[in-house]
Structures are given as structure tokens and as C-alpha cells.
Coordinates of C-alpha atoms in Angstrom, one line a residue:
Chain D
M1 CA 34.0 16.6 2.6
N2 CA 35.6 14.9 -0.4
G3 CA 33.8 15.2 -3.8
P4 CA 32.4 11.7 -4.5
F5 CA 31.3 11.1 -0.9
A6 CA 29.6 14.4 -0.5
F7 CA 28.0 14.1 -3.9
T8 CA 26.7 10.6 -3.4
L9 CA 25.4 11.6 0.0
A10 CA 23.6 14.6 -1.4
L11 CA 21.9 12.5 -4.1
G12 CA 21.0 9.8 -1.6
D13 CA 19.5 12.4 0.7
D14 CA 17.5 14.0 -2.2
A15 CA 16.0 10.6 -2.9
L16 CA 15.3 9.6 0.7
I17 CA 13.6 12.8 1.6
A18 CA 11.6 12.8 -1.6
A19 CA 10.5 9.2 -0.8
Q20 CA 9.5 10.2 2.7
R21 CA 7.3 13.1 1.4
L22 CA 5.7 11.0 -1.4
A23 CA 4.9 8.2 1.0
E24 CA 2.9 10.6 3.1
W25 CA 0.3 10.5 0.3
T26 CA -0.4 6.9 0.8
T27 CA -4.1 6.4 1.6
R28 CA -4.7 10.1 0.8
A29 CA -4.3 10.4 -3.0
P30 CA -7.1 11.9 -5.1
E31 CA -7.9 8.6 -6.7
M32 CA -7.1 4.9 -6.0
E33 CA -4.9 4.5 -9.1
E34 CA -2.9 7.5 -8.0
D35 CA -2.4 6.1 -4.5
I36 CA -0.6 3.2 -6.3
A37 CA 1.4 5.4 -8.6
L38 CA 2.6 7.7 -5.8
A39 CA 3.6 4.7 -3.7
N40 CA 5.4 3.3 -6.7
I41 CA 7.4 6.5 -7.2
A42 CA 8.2 6.7 -3.5
L43 CA 9.5 3.1 -3.7
D44 CA 11.7 4.0 -6.6
Q45 CA 13.1 7.0 -4.8
L46 CA 13.6 4.9 -1.7
G47 CA 15.4 2.2 -3.7
A48 CA 17.8 4.8 -5.2
A49 CA 18.3 6.3 -1.8
R50 CA 19.3 2.9 -0.3
L51 CA 21.8 2.3 -3.1
L52 CA 23.3 5.8 -2.9
L53 CA 23.5 5.9 0.9
S54 CA 25.0 2.4 1.2
Y55 CA 27.7 3.5 -1.3
A56 CA 28.2 6.8 0.4
G57 CA 28.8 4.9 3.6
E58 CA 31.5 2.8 1.8
L59 CA 33.1 5.9 0.3
E60 CA 33.3 7.5 3.7
G61 CA 34.9 4.4 5.2
A62 CA 33.7 5.1 8.8
G63 CA 31.5 2.0 9.1
R64 CA 28.1 3.8 8.6
D65 CA 25.5 1.8 6.6
E66 CA 22.3 3.1 5.0
D67 CA 20.4 3.1 8.3
A68 CA 23.1 4.8 10.2
L69 CA 23.1 7.6 7.6
A70 CA 19.3 7.8 7.4
Y71 CA 18.4 7.5 11.1
L72 CA 21.4 8.8 13.1
R73 CA 22.2 12.1 11.4
D74 CA 20.6 15.4 12.5
D75 CA 19.1 17.9 10.1
R76 CA 22.4 19.9 9.8
E77 CA 24.2 16.8 8.5
F78 CA 21.6 16.2 5.7
R79 CA 22.7 17.4 2.3
N80 CA 19.4 17.2 0.3
C81 CA 18.1 20.2 -1.7
L82 CA 15.4 22.2 -0.1
L83 CA 12.9 21.3 -2.8
V84 CA 12.3 17.7 -1.6
E85 CA 11.8 18.7 2.1
L86 CA 9.0 21.2 1.4
P87 CA 5.6 20.0 2.6
N88 CA 3.4 18.2 0.1
G89 CA 0.8 21.0 -0.1
D90 CA -2.1 20.1 -2.3
F91 CA -1.8 17.6 -5.2
A92 CA -0.8 20.5 -7.6
V93 CA 2.1 21.4 -5.3
T94 CA 3.2 17.8 -5.1
M95 CA 3.1 17.4 -8.9
A96 CA 5.1 20.7 -9.4
K97 CA 7.7 19.3 -7.0
L98 CA 7.8 16.0 -8.7
L99 CA 8.1 17.6 -12.2
V100 CA 11.1 19.7 -11.1
L101 CA 12.7 16.8 -9.3
A102 CA 12.3 14.3 -12.1
A103 CA 13.3 16.8 -14.8
Y104 CA 16.5 17.2 -12.8
Q105 CA 17.1 13.6 -12.0
V106 CA 16.6 12.3 -15.5
P107 CA 19.6 14.2 -17.0
L108 CA 21.5 13.8 -13.8
Y109 CA 21.2 10.0 -13.7
T110 CA 21.7 9.8 -17.4
A111 CA 25.0 11.6 -17.1
L112 CA 25.9 9.5 -14.0
A113 CA 25.4 6.3 -16.0
D114 CA 28.4 7.4 -18.2
C115 CA 30.7 8.5 -15.3
P116 CA 34.0 6.7 -14.6
D117 CA 32.8 5.5 -11.1
E118 CA 31.4 2.1 -11.9
R119 CA 29.1 2.0 -8.8
L120 CA 27.6 5.4 -9.5
A121 CA 27.3 4.5 -13.2
A122 CA 25.3 1.4 -12.3
I123 CA 23.0 3.3 -10.0
G124 CA 22.5 6.0 -12.6
G125 CA 21.7 3.4 -15.2
K126 CA 19.0 1.9 -13.1
A127 CA 17.6 5.1 -11.7
R128 CA 17.3 7.0 -14.9
K129 CA 14.7 4.6 -16.3
E130 CA 12.6 5.0 -13.1
S131 CA 13.0 8.8 -13.2
A132 CA 11.8 8.9 -16.9
Y133 CA 8.6 7.3 -15.6
H134 CA 8.3 9.9 -12.8
L135 CA 8.8 12.7 -15.3
D136 CA 6.1 11.3 -17.6
H137 CA 3.7 10.9 -14.7
A138 CA 4.3 14.4 -13.3
A139 CA 4.2 16.0 -16.8
L140 CA 0.9 14.3 -17.5
W141 CA -0.7 15.6 -14.3
V142 CA 0.7 19.1 -14.7
K143 CA -0.9 19.3 -18.1
R144 CA -4.2 17.8 -16.9
L145 CA -4.4 20.2 -14.0
G146 CA -3.0 23.2 -15.9
D147 CA -5.4 22.7 -18.9
G148 CA -8.3 21.1 -16.9
T149 CA -10.8 23.2 -15.0
E150 CA -10.5 26.8 -13.9
E151 CA -10.0 25.7 -10.4
S152 CA -7.3 23.2 -11.3
H153 CA -5.5 25.8 -13.5
R154 CA -5.5 28.2 -10.6
R155 CA -4.1 25.6 -8.2
M156 CA -1.5 24.3 -10.7
Q157 CA -0.2 27.8 -11.4
A158 CA 0.0 28.5 -7.7
G159 CA 1.9 25.3 -7.2
V160 CA 4.4 26.1 -9.9
D161 CA 4.8 29.7 -8.5
Q162 CA 5.5 28.3 -5.1
I163 CA 8.0 25.6 -6.2
W164 CA 9.8 27.3 -9.0
P165 CA 12.3 29.3 -6.9
Y166 CA 13.7 26.1 -5.4
A167 CA 14.8 24.7 -8.8
D168 CA 17.8 27.0 -8.9
E169 CA 19.6 25.2 -6.0
L170 CA 19.6 21.9 -8.0
F171 CA 22.0 23.3 -10.6
A172 CA 24.5 25.1 -8.4
A173 CA 28.0 24.5 -9.9
W174 CA 29.9 21.6 -8.2
P175 CA 33.0 21.3 -10.3
D176 CA 34.7 18.4 -8.5
A177 CA 31.6 16.2 -8.4
P178 CA 31.3 13.1 -10.7
V179 CA 28.7 15.1 -12.6
D180 CA 28.6 18.9 -12.3
P181 CA 24.8 19.7 -12.0
A182 CA 25.4 23.1 -13.7
I183 CA 25.7 21.4 -17.1
L184 CA 22.2 19.9 -16.7
R185 CA 20.3 23.2 -16.5
S186 CA 19.5 23.8 -20.2
D187 CA 18.2 20.2 -20.6
F188 CA 16.0 20.8 -17.5
D189 CA 14.7 24.2 -18.8
D190 CA 13.8 22.7 -22.2
T191 CA 11.8 19.9 -20.6
V192 CA 10.0 22.0 -18.0
T193 CA 9.1 24.9 -20.3
A194 CA 7.7 22.6 -22.9
V195 CA 5.4 21.0 -20.2
F196 CA 4.4 24.4 -18.9
A197 CA 3.5 25.6 -22.4
E198 CA 1.3 22.6 -23.1
A199 CA -0.3 23.0 -19.7
T200 CA -1.1 26.7 -20.4
L201 CA 1.0 27.7 -17.4
T202 CA 3.3 30.7 -17.1
V203 CA 6.9 30.3 -16.2
P204 CA 7.3 32.4 -13.0
E205 CA 9.7 35.3 -12.9
V206 CA 12.5 34.4 -10.6
G207 CA 13.6 37.0 -8.1
W208 CA 14.4 34.8 -5.1
T209 CA 16.4 31.6 -5.2
P210 CA 16.6 29.9 -1.8
A211 CA 19.5 27.5 -1.2
G212 CA 21.6 26.0 1.6
G213 CA 20.5 22.4 1.6
R214 CA 23.8 21.2 0.2
D215 CA 25.6 22.9 3.1
G216 CA 23.2 21.5 5.7
V217 CA 21.3 24.7 6.2
H218 CA 17.7 23.7 5.6
T219 CA 14.1 25.0 5.9
E220 CA 12.2 24.6 9.2
H221 CA 10.4 21.6 7.7
L222 CA 13.3 19.1 7.6
S223 CA 13.8 18.8 11.4
Y224 CA 10.1 17.8 11.8
L225 CA 10.3 15.3 9.0
L226 CA 13.4 13.7 10.5
A227 CA 11.9 13.7 14.0
E228 CA 9.1 11.5 12.7
M229 CA 11.2 9.4 10.5
Q230 CA 13.9 8.7 13.1
V231 CA 11.8 8.4 16.3
L232 CA 11.5 4.6 16.5
H233 CA 15.0 3.8 15.3
R234 CA 16.5 6.2 17.8
A235 CA 14.4 4.9 20.7
H236 CA 16.1 1.5 20.5
P237 CA 19.8 2.1 20.1
G238 CA 21.6 -0.8 18.5
A239 CA 18.4 -2.9 17.9
R240 CA 17.9 -5.0 14.7
W241 CA 14.7 -4.7 12.8
Chain X
M1 CA 10.3 -9.6 -3.6
Y2 CA 11.2 -9.3 0.1
G3 CA 14.7 -10.8 0.1
N4 CA 15.7 -14.1 1.6
D5 CA 17.3 -13.0 4.8
F6 CA 15.3 -15.4 6.9
P7 CA 15.8 -18.9 5.6
G8 CA 13.8 -21.6 7.4
E9 CA 11.7 -19.1 9.3
D10 CA 8.6 -19.3 7.1
P11 CA 5.4 -19.8 9.1
P12 CA 4.9 -23.6 9.2
G13 CA 1.7 -25.0 7.6
G14 CA 1.5 -23.0 4.3
L15 CA -1.9 -22.6 2.6
L16 CA -0.3 -21.8 -0.8
G17 CA -0.7 -25.4 -1.8
E18 CA -4.4 -25.1 -1.5
V19 CA -4.4 -22.0 -3.6
E20 CA -2.5 -23.8 -6.3
A21 CA -4.9 -26.8 -6.1
A22 CA -7.8 -24.4 -6.5
E23 CA -6.1 -22.9 -9.5
A24 CA -5.6 -26.3 -11.1
A25 CA -9.3 -27.2 -10.4
L26 CA -10.3 -23.9 -12.1
R27 CA -8.2 -24.8 -15.2
A28 CA -9.6 -28.4 -15.2
A29 CA -13.2 -27.1 -15.0
A30 CA -12.5 -24.8 -17.9
E31 CA -11.1 -27.6 -20.0
R32 CA -14.1 -29.9 -19.2
G33 CA -16.2 -27.2 -20.7
R34 CA -19.9 -27.1 -20.4
A35 CA -22.8 -26.9 -22.8
A36 CA -24.3 -23.4 -23.1
A37 CA -27.9 -23.0 -21.9
Q38 CA -30.2 -23.7 -24.8
P39 CA -33.0 -21.2 -25.6
G40 CA -36.1 -22.1 -23.7
E41 CA -34.2 -24.2 -21.1
D42 CA -35.0 -23.8 -17.4
L43 CA -32.4 -21.2 -16.5
A44 CA -32.6 -21.8 -12.7
A45 CA -32.1 -25.6 -13.2
Y46 CA -29.2 -24.9 -15.5
F47 CA -27.6 -22.5 -12.9
A48 CA -28.0 -25.2 -10.2
E49 CA -26.4 -27.8 -12.5
V50 CA -23.4 -25.6 -13.2
V51 CA -22.8 -24.9 -9.5
D52 CA -23.4 -28.6 -8.5
A53 CA -20.8 -29.7 -11.1
D54 CA -18.2 -27.3 -9.6
Q55 CA -18.2 -25.3 -12.9
K56 CA -18.0 -21.6 -12.8
I57 CA -20.7 -19.1 -13.3
E58 CA -19.5 -16.3 -15.6
P59 CA -20.8 -12.7 -15.9
R60 CA -22.7 -13.5 -19.1
D61 CA -24.6 -16.4 -17.4
W62 CA -28.1 -16.1 -16.0
M63 CA -28.0 -16.1 -12.2
P64 CA -30.6 -15.7 -9.4
E65 CA -31.0 -12.0 -8.4
A66 CA -30.2 -12.9 -4.8
Y67 CA -27.0 -14.6 -5.8
R68 CA -25.9 -11.5 -7.7
R69 CA -26.8 -9.3 -4.8
T70 CA -25.0 -11.5 -2.3
L71 CA -21.8 -11.5 -4.4
I72 CA -21.9 -7.8 -5.0
R73 CA -22.2 -7.2 -1.3
Q74 CA -19.4 -9.7 -0.4
I75 CA -17.0 -8.6 -3.1
A76 CA -17.5 -4.9 -2.5
Q77 CA -17.1 -5.3 1.3
H78 CA -13.9 -7.2 0.6
A79 CA -12.7 -4.4 -1.7
H80 CA -13.6 -1.8 0.9
S81 CA -11.6 -3.7 3.5
E82 CA -8.5 -3.6 1.3
I83 CA -8.8 0.1 0.9
I84 CA -9.6 0.9 4.5
G85 CA -7.1 -1.7 5.6
M86 CA -4.3 0.5 4.1
Q87 CA -4.8 3.0 6.9
P88 CA -3.7 1.1 10.1
E89 CA -0.5 -0.1 8.4
G90 CA 0.0 3.1 6.5
N91 CA 0.2 4.7 9.9
W92 CA 3.8 3.3 10.3
I93 CA 5.3 3.9 6.9
S94 CA 6.8 7.3 7.9
R95 CA 8.3 5.8 11.1
A96 CA 9.4 2.4 9.9
P97 CA 12.6 1.6 11.8
S98 CA 14.9 0.7 8.9
L99 CA 14.9 1.6 5.2
K100 CA 14.4 -2.0 4.3
R101 CA 11.3 -2.2 6.5
K102 CA 10.0 1.0 5.1
A103 CA 10.3 -0.3 1.5
I104 CA 8.6 -3.6 2.4
L105 CA 5.7 -1.8 4.2
L106 CA 5.2 0.7 1.5
A107 CA 5.1 -2.1 -1.1
K108 CA 2.6 -4.0 1.1
V109 CA 0.2 -1.1 1.5
Q110 CA 0.5 -0.5 -2.3
D111 CA -0.5 -4.2 -2.9
E112 CA -3.6 -3.7 -0.8
A113 CA -4.6 -0.7 -3.0
G114 CA -4.1 -3.1 -6.0
H115 CA -6.2 -5.8 -4.4
G116 CA -9.0 -3.2 -3.8
L117 CA -9.0 -2.2 -7.4
Y118 CA -8.9 -5.8 -8.6
L119 CA -11.9 -6.6 -6.4
Y120 CA -13.9 -3.6 -7.5
A121 CA -13.3 -4.7 -11.0
A122 CA -14.6 -8.2 -10.1
A123 CA -17.7 -6.6 -8.6
E124 CA -18.2 -4.5 -11.7
T125 CA -18.7 -7.7 -13.8
L126 CA -22.0 -8.1 -11.8
G127 CA -23.4 -4.9 -13.3
V128 CA -22.5 -2.3 -10.6
S129 CA -20.0 0.5 -11.0
R130 CA -17.0 1.2 -8.8
D131 CA -18.3 4.8 -8.1
E132 CA -21.6 3.4 -6.8
L133 CA -19.7 1.0 -4.5
V134 CA -17.4 3.7 -3.2
D135 CA -20.5 5.8 -2.5
L136 CA -21.9 3.0 -0.5
L137 CA -18.7 2.8 1.5
L138 CA -18.5 6.5 2.1
S139 CA -22.1 6.8 3.1
G140 CA -21.7 4.0 5.6
R141 CA -24.3 1.7 3.8
Q142 CA -21.7 -1.0 3.2
K143 CA -19.2 -2.2 5.7
Y144 CA -15.5 -3.2 5.7
S145 CA -13.8 -5.7 7.9
S146 CA -14.1 -4.6 11.5
I147 CA -10.6 -5.5 12.3
F148 CA -9.4 -2.2 10.7
N149 CA -11.2 -0.3 13.4
Y150 CA -8.5 -1.1 15.8
P151 CA -5.5 1.2 16.2
T152 CA -1.8 0.4 15.4
L153 CA -0.1 1.6 18.5
S154 CA 3.4 0.2 18.0
W155 CA 5.7 -1.0 15.3
A156 CA 5.0 -4.6 16.4
D157 CA 1.4 -4.1 15.3
V158 CA 2.6 -4.0 11.7
G159 CA 4.0 -7.5 12.4
A160 CA 0.9 -8.7 14.2
I161 CA -1.4 -7.5 11.4
G162 CA 0.7 -9.3 8.9
W163 CA 0.8 -12.5 10.9
L164 CA -2.6 -12.7 12.5
V165 CA -4.9 -10.4 10.4
D166 CA -3.5 -11.4 7.0
G167 CA -3.2 -15.0 8.3
A168 CA -6.9 -15.0 9.2
A169 CA -7.8 -13.3 5.9
I170 CA -5.9 -16.1 4.0
V171 CA -7.7 -18.8 5.9
N172 CA -11.0 -17.1 5.0
Q173 CA -10.0 -16.5 1.4
V174 CA -8.4 -19.8 0.4
P175 CA -11.8 -21.5 0.1
L176 CA -13.0 -18.6 -1.9
C177 CA -10.5 -19.6 -4.6
R178 CA -13.1 -22.3 -5.3
C179 CA -16.1 -19.9 -5.2
S180 CA -18.7 -20.7 -7.9
Y181 CA -18.5 -17.2 -9.4
G182 CA -15.5 -17.3 -11.8
P183 CA -14.2 -13.7 -11.6
Y184 CA -14.3 -13.8 -7.8
A185 CA -12.5 -17.1 -7.7
R186 CA -9.8 -15.9 -10.0
A187 CA -9.4 -12.6 -8.1
M188 CA -9.0 -14.6 -4.9
I189 CA -6.3 -16.9 -6.3
R190 CA -4.2 -13.8 -7.2
V191 CA -4.9 -12.0 -3.9
C192 CA -4.1 -15.1 -1.8
K193 CA -0.7 -15.5 -3.4
E194 CA 0.2 -11.9 -2.5
E195 CA -1.3 -12.2 0.9
S196 CA 0.9 -15.1 1.7
F197 CA 3.9 -12.8 1.2
H198 CA 2.3 -10.3 3.5
Q199 CA 1.8 -12.8 6.2
R200 CA 5.4 -13.9 5.9
Q201 CA 6.7 -10.3 6.3
G202 CA 4.5 -9.8 9.4
Y203 CA 5.8 -13.1 10.8
E204 CA 9.4 -12.0 10.1
I205 CA 8.9 -8.6 11.8
L206 CA 7.6 -10.4 14.9
H207 CA 10.3 -13.1 14.8
I208 CA 13.0 -10.4 14.8
L209 CA 11.3 -8.5 17.6
A210 CA 10.8 -11.6 19.7
H211 CA 14.5 -12.4 19.3
G212 CA 15.7 -8.9 19.8
T213 CA 16.2 -6.7 22.9
P214 CA 13.9 -7.1 25.9
A215 CA 12.0 -4.0 25.0
Q216 CA 11.4 -5.3 21.4
K217 CA 10.2 -8.7 22.7
A218 CA 7.8 -6.9 25.1
M219 CA 6.6 -4.8 22.2
A220 CA 5.9 -8.0 20.2
Q221 CA 4.1 -9.7 23.1
E222 CA 1.9 -6.7 23.9
S223 CA 0.9 -6.4 20.3
V224 CA -0.1 -10.1 20.0
N225 CA -2.1 -9.7 23.2
R226 CA -4.1 -6.9 21.6
W227 CA -4.6 -8.5 18.2
W228 CA -5.4 -12.1 19.1
Y229 CA -9.1 -11.9 19.9
P230 CA -10.0 -9.3 17.3
S231 CA -8.3 -11.6 14.7
L232 CA -10.5 -14.6 15.9
A233 CA -13.5 -12.3 15.6
M234 CA -12.7 -11.8 11.9
F235 CA -14.3 -15.1 11.1
G236 CA -17.7 -13.6 12.1
P237 CA -20.3 -14.6 14.6
P238 CA -20.6 -18.2 15.7
D239 CA -22.4 -20.5 13.3
G240 CA -25.7 -20.4 15.2
D241 CA -25.9 -16.7 14.8
S242 CA -24.6 -16.3 11.2
T243 CA -27.3 -14.9 9.0
H244 CA -25.9 -15.4 5.5
S245 CA -24.2 -18.7 5.8
A246 CA -26.6 -21.5 4.7
Q247 CA -27.7 -20.0 1.4
S248 CA -24.1 -19.0 0.5
M249 CA -23.0 -22.6 1.2
T250 CA -25.6 -24.0 -1.3
W251 CA -24.4 -21.5 -3.9
K252 CA -20.8 -22.5 -3.2
I253 CA -19.9 -18.9 -2.5
K254 CA -19.0 -20.0 1.0
R255 CA -17.5 -23.5 1.6
F256 CA -16.8 -23.7 5.3
S257 CA -18.6 -22.3 8.3
N258 CA -17.3 -19.4 10.4
D259 CA -16.5 -21.8 13.3
E260 CA -14.7 -24.3 11.0
L261 CA -12.5 -21.6 9.7
R262 CA -11.8 -20.1 13.1
Q263 CA -10.7 -23.5 14.4
R264 CA -8.4 -23.9 11.4
F265 CA -6.8 -20.6 12.1
V266 CA -6.3 -21.3 15.8
D267 CA -4.7 -24.7 14.9
M268 CA -2.4 -23.0 12.5
C269 CA -1.3 -20.2 14.9
V270 CA -0.4 -22.3 17.9
G271 CA 2.7 -23.9 16.3
Q272 CA 3.7 -20.6 14.7
A273 CA 3.5 -18.8 18.1
E274 CA 5.7 -21.4 19.6
V275 CA 8.4 -20.8 16.9
L276 CA 8.1 -17.1 17.5
G277 CA 8.6 -17.6 21.3
L278 CA 5.4 -15.5 21.9
T279 CA 2.4 -16.5 24.0
L280 CA -1.2 -16.5 22.7
P281 CA -3.2 -14.7 25.4
D282 CA -5.5 -17.6 26.2
P283 CA -4.9 -19.6 29.4
D284 CA -7.5 -22.2 28.2
L285 CA -5.8 -22.9 24.9
R286 CA -4.9 -26.6 24.9
W287 CA -4.8 -29.6 22.6
N288 CA -7.9 -31.7 22.6
D289 CA -6.9 -35.3 21.6
E290 CA -10.5 -36.3 21.0
R291 CA -11.3 -33.5 18.6
Q292 CA -7.8 -33.5 17.2
A293 CA -7.9 -29.7 17.5
Y294 CA -7.2 -27.0 20.0
D295 CA -9.7 -25.9 22.5
F296 CA -9.7 -22.1 22.9
T297 CA -11.6 -19.2 24.3
Q298 CA -14.0 -17.5 22.0
P299 CA -13.6 -13.8 21.2
D300 CA -16.0 -11.4 22.7
Y301 CA -18.8 -11.3 20.2
D302 CA -20.6 -8.4 22.0
E303 CA -17.5 -6.4 21.3
L304 CA -17.6 -7.5 17.6
M305 CA -21.2 -6.3 17.4
R306 CA -20.3 -3.0 18.9
V307 CA -17.5 -2.5 16.5
I308 CA -19.6 -3.5 13.5
K309 CA -22.3 -1.0 14.6
G310 CA -19.7 1.8 14.4
N311 CA -18.4 2.0 17.9
G312 CA -14.9 0.5 17.7
P313 CA -11.8 2.6 18.7
C314 CA -11.2 3.9 15.1
N315 CA -14.4 3.6 13.1
R316 CA -14.9 7.4 12.9
Q317 CA -11.3 8.1 12.2
R318 CA -11.0 5.5 9.4
M319 CA -14.2 6.8 7.7
E320 CA -13.3 10.4 8.0
H321 CA -9.9 9.8 6.6
R322 CA -11.4 8.1 3.5
R323 CA -14.1 10.7 3.1
R324 CA -11.5 13.4 3.4
A325 CA -9.2 11.9 0.7
H326 CA -12.2 11.5 -1.6
R327 CA -13.4 15.1 -0.9
E328 CA -10.0 16.7 -1.2
G329 CA -9.3 14.8 -4.5
A330 CA -12.6 15.9 -6.2
W331 CA -11.0 18.9 -8.0
V332 CA -8.2 16.6 -9.3
R333 CA -10.6 14.0 -10.7
E334 CA -12.8 16.8 -12.2
A335 CA -9.7 18.3 -13.9
A336 CA -8.8 14.9 -15.4
V337 CA -12.3 14.5 -16.8
A338 CA -12.3 18.0 -18.2
Y339 CA -8.8 17.6 -19.8
A340 CA -9.8 14.3 -21.3
A341 CA -12.9 15.8 -22.8
K342 CA -11.0 18.8 -24.3
H343 CA -8.5 16.5 -25.9
A344 CA -11.1 14.1 -27.2
E345 CA -12.7 17.1 -28.8
K346 CA -9.4 18.3 -30.3
E347 CA -8.7 14.9 -31.8
K348 CA -12.2 14.8 -33.3
V349 CA -11.6 18.2 -34.9
A350 CA -8.2 17.1 -36.2
A351 CA -9.7 13.9 -37.7

């Protein structure tokens, strides 16, 4: 696949799958305000996904729109990172996932806003402001949970331990992409380690760094997520909604 | 905003004009002002005068204890309905058939959470806390609208809920924009404006389905068949059997009877169903020239009573879902309190 198309598709898939997972929290959040906040973040991710997938479809030039890309591809054709497809777990796991995702998306979208591709630059310019809010929100909860009660500290550390290995895949070198994610790593590390320190959490030792999402080799979870997401659309081929 | 892809397909007969008129009346009442009760004045007489003059009772005003209790119950049950009402529609977020529909539905369910919070805040002005009210919901001592005890079995149900359930809610709530209690009236103005967007999106969903493939049209019709009578039952028991109505009318908490509102809703829906190309499942539905209104078949009030008593298809599921979210979130809420306390302590030490 060519650079800009594959890259745009990967970013769009990250945002789409993140939105799908976050939306699963609707009506289940620990407090009513958080139900609204998580829906808000899911909506931002979904909005970015729609822009990115629509543009990916144009770059590809095969007549696929956002819905064709979202609903009519199988799991092996999705290019999202593994992080976003992992199940939500408890609220601590979800906040660990969101912190890692947002701490990656903020510098990514910021760099994208300055890239020569005008469409991607416009998307980056819009999405970075939203991601900055996601990062604030996740950081606040990681600190509250890490430095809250004994129980919340235990759960938050467990969440970070579970999620941390999946961060590595986000920064795999991609030299011909409009923004090479490898250059974002130090920014990410600074952000996240500062939050962990304030949250009295330990940065996990990394001995295992799962990857494969960018090549379409996913965890077992993605196929189930897609089965649910795509079921109705696929049951009515060609229908308008 | 939900885009403008469907020009000219708004449901005819909008009620937004009435909401705006109520808002204008609220402003006019505030401008007219009113003399504060003087010390030693007869407070009950003063209260009655304010209500009779269509002025608003505000939280600081004296009010009869029964008025306060009635309002707390009504506003809280309205808030509970918004929160529980997120579930049937939330059921389709993960499977919404296009990304655009997914975004609209997610935003809609989020709005309902916002309405719930806004209404709990209005109830709190009457001297009760949100936590107490949530406990009353979770322990089953306060109810929510029975309509949410029906399942959403197809995507078309998201449309039918928007068109019929939100439509019925708006017909019910528009008069509440003129309720004598100020905070509730103001909350209702805001809620009604957003609900009219919800009704419109539901109508759009059904319109597209009804003009789509044969399978989509069948899905839409089947859904309207299931939701029509439960929507009519949302207006409550017939006037003769309604227990709270008369006193609420005098207090100007309620302005029209259950049957009047039900009739208004039926009259509004008939034309809309025609535009949709869908049939309302009532063979006896016909225009009555003498009454200048539609004759229609009443909903099954025995069924309504069964559902209110807890034996609808989803009562247990809806309550367990809410209790579970509350229970599983307890450790998070406790952590937030502990964190805030620690940091307040640190700031105190620093200062």
C-alpha cells in the first residue's frame, strides 16, 4: 500500500475502533458526569475517524466511502494498533488505554497539522485540540485513581501494567509516512512518565511488545468487535440509512 | 447539529413555537416583577396569588409542603426517566448501520444524560440531594417512565423511539414550560428544545427506512406497530383514574389532562404517519368532524399497570443494569473523594 493511503487508513482505524470501545461505556460509567465525558471523547474519536476514512477512500481512488471502509472490511484489512481493540476492562484499564492513546495522538496530530498534505493538516489541526482534552481527562483520572484509595491504586497499577506493552507498537518507524511516529516517542514518554509520577504509579518494565495491527494481524478481540459493529450494515447490502 | 440532509422532511406541526412562547412569557413575568412577601403576611395566600398571577415560585419562596413533595417526585421521576431511557437506545450504538447514524445516536444518548443531570439539579433546589434521589431510584421507591421497559429489537426502534416516544414526551413537556415552579419551567424549556432535535432524527430514520428496501420498510412498520400503543400509554391513565391531576392543575404544575394531551399527540401523529408512508396500527382511527379530532383506540391500561408494577418485558433488566453501573463504579467515586480530600489537605498545609 502507498504511504499516505495506508497511513491515513491506520489513523482512521485507530480512531474508529477507539470510538467503538469508548461508546461501550455509555450507560455504564462510574458516575453520570463520566458517562457524558466518555461519550464526548467517543464522539471526537468518531468524528476524526470519519474525516480520516473519507480521505483515505479518496486517496485510494477505488470509490470506497467512510462506510464502505468501516463496515465492509474484515479484521485482516483493518490497520489499527492493538491498543485500541483491547477490551475496556475496568475503569482503570480504560483510563490507562485512553492516556496512552491521547499521549500518542496529541503529538501525532500536532505534527500532522504542519505536514504538507493540506487535508491531513486540517484534520490534525482540528483533532489535536480534542486530543488535548482527552489527555487532560485521562491524566486527571489516572492521578485520582493512582493516588486515591488503596483499592484504586492497586487497580490503576494493574491497568497500567496490562496496557503498557501495547504502547510500543504506536511508535514503530514508518519513514515514508507524512509523519513518522518514531519521532513522537520522547514527547510521549515525557508526558506519560510525569503523569505516572504524580499518580504514584510505577512505570512497568517492558519485556514484551506485541504488535501486528498495522499489518492486519490483530488480537482475537477485533473480529468480535467488528462482528457486532458491522452486523446490521452487512445484513442489508446496498441499503441507505 | 445533525446536518441538513433532509430538507422539507421535518415532522409537520412543530411544537417549538409553543416552547418559545413559554420562554417569552417567563421573561415577561420576570420583568413584571412581584412584591416580596412582607413579614407577617399570610404566606399561603401570597403563594396562591403568585400562582394565580402566572408568576413563578422560586426556591427561596415559601411553598406548601405537598407542593414541594409533588414537585420533587415529578422532577425526580423525570430525571430517572432520562437516565434509564439511555439504555434502550444505547443498545443500538455499537450496531448503528452507518458512521453518521452512530454519531447522531451517541450524541442523542449523551443529551439524555445531560437532561438527567439538569433535572436532578432542578430537584435539588427543593432541598433534596441527587444522591438521595438516585437511592430512591435504585431501591425501586421512585419510578421512571414505563415506556423504557420495552425492548429495542430492531434498528427501526431507534427511529420509533425518536418519533413516537420523544414526540409524546414533548407533547407532555411543552405545557411544563409554563409550570409554576421557576427552575422546573426553565429546565423544561431547555429540554424541549433539544428533544425536538431528537424527535426529528427519529423521524428521519423512519423516513429513510420507509423509503428504502422492502426489508427496511417492513422493519419500520413492525417497529411502529410495537411502539404505538405503549407511546399512547405514556400520557398515563385516563382522566377518571388519574390520582394526582386535580391538585397539580390548581398549582399549575400540570396544565392539561392526560386525555387532552393524548388526543393532541394522536392528532399530531396521523399526518406525520401519512408523510412517512407508514400505518398506525389502529383500524378505528378516523377523523371525527364533530369533535374536530381523531377517534382512536385507547391503549391497554391493564398492560400499563402491569408494567408500572414491575412486570414489563425489561423492568428487571433496566434496573439491574443501572444498579450494576452504580455498584461497579463505587470504587472510582470513592477514589475521587479520597484524592480530593488529600489534595485539599495538601493545599491547606501549603497555605
